[in-house]
mmCIF file of C-alpha atoms in Angstrom:
data_model
loop_
_atom_site.group_PDB
_atom_site.id
_atom_site.type_symbol
_atom_site.label_atom_id
_atom_site.label_comp_id
_atom_site.label_asym_id
_atom_site.label_seq_id
_atom_site.Cartn_x
_atom_site.Cartn_y
_atom_site.Cartn_z
ATOM 1 C CA MET A 27 256.493 109.130 -10.599
ATOM 2 C CA GLU A 28 253.564 110.243 -8.256
ATOM 3 C CA SER A 29 250.864 112.388 -9.433
ATOM 4 C CA ALA A 30 250.788 114.964 -6.734
ATOM 5 C CA LEU A 31 248.788 118.064 -6.854
ATOM 6 C CA VAL A 32 250.716 121.127 -8.133
ATOM 7 C CA SER A 33 249.171 124.769 -7.019
ATOM 8 C CA VAL A 34 250.032 127.509 -9.825
ATOM 9 C CA ILE A 35 249.866 130.969 -8.547
ATOM 10 C CA ILE A 36 249.178 133.852 -10.922
ATOM 11 C CA PRO A 37 249.181 137.325 -9.797
ATOM 12 C CA THR A 38 247.222 139.654 -12.212
ATOM 13 C CA PHE A 39 246.766 143.512 -12.432
ATOM 14 C CA ASN A 40 245.258 144.826 -15.641
ATOM 15 C CA SER A 41 245.933 141.760 -17.785
ATOM 16 C CA ALA A 42 243.223 141.489 -19.839
ATOM 17 C CA GLN A 43 245.173 141.569 -22.976
ATOM 18 C CA PHE A 44 247.286 138.296 -21.916
ATOM 19 C CA ILE A 45 245.868 136.410 -18.939
ATOM 20 C CA ALA A 46 243.740 134.030 -20.836
ATOM 21 C CA GLU A 47 246.555 132.824 -22.913
ATOM 22 C CA ALA A 48 248.553 132.352 -19.705
ATOM 23 C CA ILE A 49 245.809 130.434 -18.396
ATOM 24 C CA GLN A 50 245.625 128.325 -21.518
ATOM 25 C CA SER A 51 249.226 127.370 -21.242
ATOM 26 C CA VAL A 52 248.505 125.506 -18.028
ATOM 27 C CA GLN A 53 245.207 123.844 -19.368
ATOM 28 C CA LEU A 54 247.515 122.335 -22.242
ATOM 29 C CA GLN A 55 250.045 120.972 -19.657
ATOM 30 C CA SER A 56 250.880 117.106 -20.137
ATOM 31 C CA TYR A 57 250.604 116.561 -16.403
ATOM 32 C CA ALA A 58 246.978 117.329 -15.935
ATOM 33 C CA ASN A 59 246.825 117.529 -11.841
ATOM 34 C CA TRP A 60 247.144 120.996 -10.796
ATOM 35 C CA GLU A 61 244.995 124.112 -9.637
ATOM 36 C CA ILE A 62 245.521 127.723 -10.851
ATOM 37 C CA ILE A 63 245.117 129.946 -8.251
ATOM 38 C CA VAL A 64 244.368 133.750 -9.807
ATOM 39 C CA VAL A 65 244.662 136.488 -7.514
ATOM 40 C CA ASP A 66 243.498 139.887 -8.969
ATOM 41 C CA ASP A 67 245.265 143.038 -7.261
ATOM 42 C CA ALA A 68 242.126 144.960 -8.060
ATOM 43 C CA SER A 69 242.153 145.472 -11.766
ATOM 44 C CA GLN A 70 240.430 148.192 -13.714
ATOM 45 C CA ASP A 71 239.856 146.317 -16.937
ATOM 46 C CA THR A 72 238.184 143.084 -17.888
ATOM 47 C CA THR A 73 240.407 140.699 -16.510
ATOM 48 C CA VAL A 74 238.030 139.603 -13.587
ATOM 49 C CA THR A 75 235.540 139.179 -16.334
ATOM 50 C CA ILE A 76 237.775 136.964 -18.615
ATOM 51 C CA VAL A 77 238.831 134.761 -15.510
ATOM 52 C CA SER A 78 235.417 134.296 -14.465
ATOM 53 C CA GLU A 79 234.394 133.013 -17.691
ATOM 54 C CA LEU A 80 237.444 130.391 -17.809
ATOM 55 C CA ILE A 81 236.232 129.023 -14.618
ATOM 56 C CA LYS A 82 232.822 127.936 -15.791
ATOM 57 C CA ALA A 83 234.391 125.553 -17.968
ATOM 58 C CA ASP A 84 237.242 124.533 -16.001
ATOM 59 C CA ALA A 85 236.538 124.048 -12.167
ATOM 60 C CA ARG A 86 240.626 123.902 -11.641
ATOM 61 C CA ILE A 87 240.474 127.491 -11.978
ATOM 62 C CA GLN A 88 240.181 129.577 -8.662
ATOM 63 C CA LEU A 89 239.922 133.506 -8.404
ATOM 64 C CA TYR A 90 240.464 135.700 -5.605
ATOM 65 C CA GLN A 91 240.513 139.314 -5.372
ATOM 66 C CA LEU A 92 242.088 142.290 -3.343
ATOM 67 C CA ALA A 93 240.048 145.488 -2.564
ATOM 68 C CA GLN A 94 242.912 147.764 -3.464
ATOM 69 C CA ASN A 95 245.995 147.604 -5.427
ATOM 70 C CA SER A 96 248.662 146.244 -3.215
ATOM 71 C CA GLY A 97 251.419 144.696 -5.339
ATOM 72 C CA THR A 98 252.599 141.840 -6.477
ATOM 73 C CA GLY A 99 254.099 140.561 -3.208
ATOM 74 C CA VAL A 100 250.602 140.491 -1.607
ATOM 75 C CA ALA A 101 248.727 138.807 -4.117
ATOM 76 C CA ARG A 102 251.280 135.911 -4.144
ATOM 77 C CA ASN A 103 250.988 135.717 -0.582
ATOM 78 C CA LEU A 104 246.951 135.331 -0.522
ATOM 79 C CA GLY A 105 247.567 132.564 -3.339
ATOM 80 C CA LEU A 106 250.073 130.749 -1.124
ATOM 81 C CA GLU A 107 247.568 131.084 1.465
ATOM 82 C CA LYS A 108 244.645 129.351 -0.407
ATOM 83 C CA ALA A 109 247.012 126.777 -2.058
ATOM 84 C CA LYS A 110 246.438 122.990 -1.568
ATOM 85 C CA GLY A 111 249.085 121.502 -3.926
ATOM 86 C CA LYS A 112 252.267 119.539 -2.704
ATOM 87 C CA TYR A 113 254.023 121.636 -5.205
ATOM 88 C CA LEU A 114 254.186 125.203 -5.769
ATOM 89 C CA ALA A 115 254.695 126.829 -9.116
ATOM 90 C CA PHE A 116 254.420 130.630 -10.081
ATOM 91 C CA LEU A 117 253.579 132.200 -13.682
ATOM 92 C CA ASP A 118 253.087 135.778 -14.394
ATOM 93 C CA SER A 119 249.737 136.757 -16.047
ATOM 94 C CA ASP A 120 251.528 137.554 -19.251
ATOM 95 C CA ASP A 121 254.204 134.965 -19.352
ATOM 96 C CA LEU A 122 253.637 131.268 -20.859
ATOM 97 C CA TRP A 123 254.578 127.741 -20.300
ATOM 98 C CA LYS A 124 255.262 125.116 -22.805
ATOM 99 C CA PRO A 125 252.975 121.891 -22.831
ATOM 100 C CA HIS A 126 255.785 119.344 -20.870
ATOM 101 C CA LYS A 127 256.841 121.949 -18.542
ATOM 102 C CA LEU A 128 255.020 120.955 -15.480
ATOM 103 C CA GLU A 129 255.691 116.942 -16.429
ATOM 104 C CA LYS A 130 259.525 117.410 -17.213
ATOM 105 C CA GLN A 131 260.027 119.371 -14.213
ATOM 106 C CA LEU A 132 258.244 116.964 -11.709
ATOM 107 C CA GLN A 133 260.411 114.144 -13.646
ATOM 108 C CA TRP A 134 263.715 116.103 -12.965
ATOM 109 C CA MET A 135 262.855 116.367 -9.230
ATOM 110 C CA HIS A 136 262.048 112.668 -8.947
ATOM 111 C CA ILE A 137 264.903 111.414 -10.474
ATOM 112 C CA HIS A 138 267.691 113.667 -8.869
ATOM 113 C CA GLN A 139 265.666 113.532 -5.492
ATOM 114 C CA LEU A 140 265.295 117.602 -5.616
ATOM 115 C CA PRO A 141 262.976 119.745 -3.496
ATOM 116 C CA PHE A 142 263.157 122.618 -5.866
ATOM 117 C CA THR A 143 263.943 123.042 -9.449
ATOM 118 C CA PHE A 144 263.586 125.740 -12.413
ATOM 119 C CA SER A 145 264.505 125.817 -15.996
ATOM 120 C CA PHE A 146 265.886 127.828 -18.860
ATOM 121 C CA TYR A 147 263.470 129.791 -20.847
ATOM 122 C CA ASP A 148 262.828 132.070 -23.885
ATOM 123 C CA CYS A 149 261.969 135.322 -24.180
ATOM 124 C CA MET A 150 259.335 137.010 -26.626
ATOM 125 C CA ASP A 151 258.407 140.552 -27.240
ATOM 126 C CA GLU A 152 255.066 142.338 -26.272
ATOM 127 C CA ASN A 153 252.970 140.481 -29.279
ATOM 128 C CA GLY A 154 254.070 136.842 -28.596
ATOM 129 C CA GLN A 155 256.636 136.683 -31.110
ATOM 130 C CA PRO A 156 259.777 134.734 -30.207
ATOM 131 C CA LEU A 157 263.066 136.884 -29.901
ATOM 132 C CA GLY A 158 265.541 133.999 -30.579
ATOM 133 C CA ARG A 159 267.070 134.479 -27.081
ATOM 134 C CA GLU A 160 267.189 131.761 -24.512
ATOM 135 C CA ILE A 161 267.840 132.236 -20.939
ATOM 136 C CA GLN A 162 269.924 129.720 -19.317
ATOM 137 C CA ALA A 163 271.787 128.977 -15.940
ATOM 138 C CA PRO A 164 274.808 127.486 -14.276
ATOM 139 C CA LYS A 165 274.032 123.676 -14.135
ATOM 140 C CA ASN A 166 274.879 123.518 -10.440
ATOM 141 C CA LEU A 167 273.545 127.014 -9.214
ATOM 142 C CA THR A 168 274.972 127.827 -5.590
ATOM 143 C CA TYR A 169 273.393 130.340 -3.152
ATOM 144 C CA ASN A 170 276.807 132.680 -3.851
ATOM 145 C CA GLN A 171 276.053 132.742 -7.457
ATOM 146 C CA LEU A 172 272.353 133.575 -7.217
ATOM 147 C CA PHE A 173 273.324 136.444 -4.465
ATOM 148 C CA PHE A 174 274.809 138.212 -7.135
ATOM 149 C CA CYS A 175 272.790 137.332 -10.115
ATOM 150 C CA ASN A 176 268.948 136.266 -10.364
ATOM 151 C CA TYR A 177 269.387 133.143 -13.009
ATOM 152 C CA ILE A 178 265.954 132.011 -11.863
ATOM 153 C CA GLY A 179 262.875 133.232 -14.056
ATOM 154 C CA ASN A 180 260.033 133.371 -11.771
ATOM 155 C CA LEU A 181 257.832 131.583 -14.452
ATOM 156 C CA THR A 182 260.131 128.229 -13.963
ATOM 157 C CA GLY A 183 260.494 128.066 -10.310
ATOM 158 C CA ILE A 184 258.727 125.136 -8.665
ATOM 159 C CA TYR A 185 259.198 123.593 -5.199
ATOM 160 C CA ASP A 186 258.029 120.908 -2.629
ATOM 161 C CA VAL A 187 255.634 122.220 0.251
ATOM 162 C CA ALA A 188 256.442 119.048 2.098
ATOM 163 C CA PHE A 189 260.092 119.730 2.255
ATOM 164 C CA PHE A 190 260.234 123.733 2.407
ATOM 165 C CA GLY A 191 256.598 124.325 4.122
ATOM 166 C CA LYS A 192 254.786 127.541 2.228
ATOM 167 C CA ILE A 193 257.408 130.111 2.141
ATOM 168 C CA PRO A 194 256.235 133.842 2.582
ATOM 169 C CA ILE A 195 256.564 136.144 -0.445
ATOM 170 C CA SER A 196 258.006 139.556 0.603
ATOM 171 C CA PRO A 197 255.087 142.465 0.244
ATOM 172 C CA ASN A 198 257.873 144.385 -1.558
ATOM 173 C CA ARG A 199 256.520 145.169 -4.917
ATOM 174 C CA LYS A 200 259.757 144.180 -6.772
ATOM 175 C CA ARG A 201 262.115 141.418 -6.755
ATOM 176 C CA GLN A 202 260.114 139.109 -4.407
ATOM 177 C CA ASP A 203 260.825 136.186 -6.617
ATOM 178 C CA TRP A 204 264.455 136.785 -6.170
ATOM 179 C CA MET A 205 264.325 136.881 -2.521
ATOM 180 C CA LEU A 206 262.241 133.659 -2.710
ATOM 181 C CA TRP A 207 264.960 131.762 -4.238
ATOM 182 C CA LEU A 208 267.674 133.213 -1.933
ATOM 183 C CA THR A 209 265.589 131.910 0.706
ATOM 184 C CA ILE A 210 265.201 128.502 -0.894
ATOM 185 C CA LEU A 211 269.188 128.248 -1.679
ATOM 186 C CA LYS A 212 270.323 129.527 1.663
ATOM 187 C CA ARG A 213 269.122 126.176 2.786
ATOM 188 C CA ILE A 214 269.721 123.878 0.139
ATOM 189 C CA ARG A 215 272.972 125.670 -0.912
ATOM 190 C CA THR A 216 272.830 124.521 -4.566
ATOM 191 C CA SER A 217 270.221 123.564 -7.291
ATOM 192 C CA GLN A 218 270.051 121.741 -10.663
ATOM 193 C CA PRO A 219 267.732 123.597 -13.523
ATOM 194 C CA VAL A 220 266.132 121.587 -16.009
ATOM 195 C CA PRO A 221 268.705 122.034 -18.611
ATOM 196 C CA GLU A 222 266.304 122.994 -21.626
ATOM 197 C CA SER A 223 263.638 125.975 -21.860
ATOM 198 C CA LEU A 224 260.239 125.130 -20.687
ATOM 199 C CA ALA A 225 258.504 128.555 -20.928
ATOM 200 C CA PHE A 226 258.258 132.042 -22.541
ATOM 201 C CA TYR A 227 259.015 135.146 -20.848
ATOM 202 C CA ARG A 228 256.975 138.365 -22.137
ATOM 203 C CA ILE A 229 259.267 141.272 -22.372
ATOM 204 C CA ARG A 230 257.051 144.315 -22.426
ATOM 205 C CA SER A 231 258.140 147.910 -22.872
ATOM 206 C CA ASN A 232 256.777 148.942 -18.993
ATOM 207 C CA SER A 233 258.559 145.764 -17.844
ATOM 208 C CA ILE A 234 260.849 146.036 -14.986
ATOM 209 C CA SER A 235 263.718 144.102 -17.044
ATOM 210 C CA THR A 236 263.822 147.090 -19.494
ATOM 211 C CA ALA A 237 264.260 149.702 -16.649
ATOM 212 C CA LYS A 238 267.675 148.971 -16.050
ATOM 213 C CA VAL A 239 268.212 152.189 -13.745
ATOM 214 C CA ASN A 240 265.142 151.037 -11.675
ATOM 215 C CA LEU A 241 266.470 147.491 -11.713
ATOM 216 C CA LEU A 242 269.568 148.449 -9.941
ATOM 217 C CA LYS A 243 268.012 150.550 -7.417
ATOM 218 C CA HIS A 244 265.618 147.683 -6.465
ATOM 219 C CA ASN A 245 268.541 145.204 -6.005
ATOM 220 C CA TYR A 246 270.429 148.054 -3.658
ATOM 221 C CA ALA A 247 267.197 147.802 -1.783
ATOM 222 C CA ILE A 248 267.069 143.989 -1.628
ATOM 223 C CA TYR A 249 270.910 144.194 -0.490
ATOM 224 C CA ARG A 250 270.577 146.805 2.213
ATOM 225 C CA LYS A 251 266.758 145.777 3.642
ATOM 226 C CA HIS A 252 266.525 141.855 3.045
ATOM 227 C CA HIS A 253 270.186 140.903 4.020
ATOM 228 C CA GLY A 254 270.741 143.718 6.031
ATOM 229 C CA LEU A 255 274.089 145.059 4.510
ATOM 230 C CA THR A 256 275.836 148.227 5.420
ATOM 231 C CA SER A 257 275.365 150.981 2.632
ATOM 232 C CA ILE A 258 279.135 150.229 1.722
ATOM 233 C CA LYS A 259 278.770 146.599 1.664
ATOM 234 C CA ALA A 260 275.626 146.835 -0.505
ATOM 235 C CA SER A 261 277.425 149.058 -2.711
ATOM 236 C CA LEU A 262 280.001 146.394 -3.205
ATOM 237 C CA CYS A 263 278.124 144.109 -3.868
ATOM 238 C CA MET A 264 276.106 146.215 -6.664
ATOM 239 C CA LEU A 265 279.570 146.577 -8.123
ATOM 240 C CA LEU A 266 279.835 142.864 -8.422
ATOM 241 C CA PHE A 267 276.348 142.311 -9.780
ATOM 242 C CA LEU A 268 277.080 144.905 -12.191
ATOM 243 C CA TRP A 269 280.228 143.001 -13.445
ATOM 244 C CA LYS A 270 278.027 139.651 -13.360
ATOM 245 C CA GLN A 271 275.529 141.292 -15.260
ATOM 246 C CA LEU A 272 277.739 142.564 -17.771
ATOM 247 C CA VAL A 273 280.705 139.822 -18.443
ATOM 248 C CA VAL A 274 279.217 136.673 -16.874
ATOM 249 C CA LYS A 275 275.563 136.171 -17.497
ATOM 250 C CA PRO A 276 275.785 137.166 -21.065
ATOM 251 C CA LYS A 277 277.493 133.856 -21.197
ATOM 252 C CA TYR A 278 274.236 131.955 -20.381
ATOM 253 C CA VAL A 279 272.244 133.808 -22.942
ATOM 254 C CA LYS A 280 271.632 131.971 -26.073
ATOM 255 C CA GLU A 281 270.912 133.689 -28.981
ATOM 256 C CA THR A 282 269.161 131.409 -31.650
ATOM 257 C CA LYS A 283 267.521 132.355 -35.122
ATOM 258 C CA VAL A 284 263.883 133.349 -35.420
ATOM 259 C CA THR A 285 262.566 132.044 -38.422
ATOM 260 C CA SER A 286 259.485 133.770 -39.873
#
């Protein structure tokens, strides 16, 4: 397998509590040819100071700062602009990768000749304690399945820049990752995830995933603005989205026993 450079884009805003651990999870990767591009979205805490200290010890880490708070989409686009890797991967500032994440995904892409893949992932609470919940996905995820349910965790996606080019991120403050994966699957039609958990997603009290009503509003906006659907068609899509969330997606959530 080639040892191509992987660019890891980490947008951050007031993430002093978590950013060092997120970066460390990349530093501990068994695959070492990566660069981290941290884009700070005008943090008001000590995030920038923490990242600056980490840079002194590891030249593979870069830091860029936005002059004013502009949202995750704008931050990711700046990271995209600065990235030099053959592969692009994404990690939010409060999430974590398992040590063999990059190695296993790149092997999977090489063996199956895939320009894009993702993986399953585990959930943890705000304090980093496992919740005993693994989020899985269909083994051959289609565009139509993704259209009604985002099975892809942003912290797990990786794509080949030589195949796709650099895909611009929506400047919307929410659900940019879903739009990115839809753009990718609209081109390749199906994708195969690495069928194991390779990352930890942190569920925080103020995260969008905990605000179900707001989630529905953002999804409706995606159907209207990103896909250009009429209000009637967007509403019908939302009904199917709700059915998928309540009936279909739970089949891809594996509950495991948490031991203390």
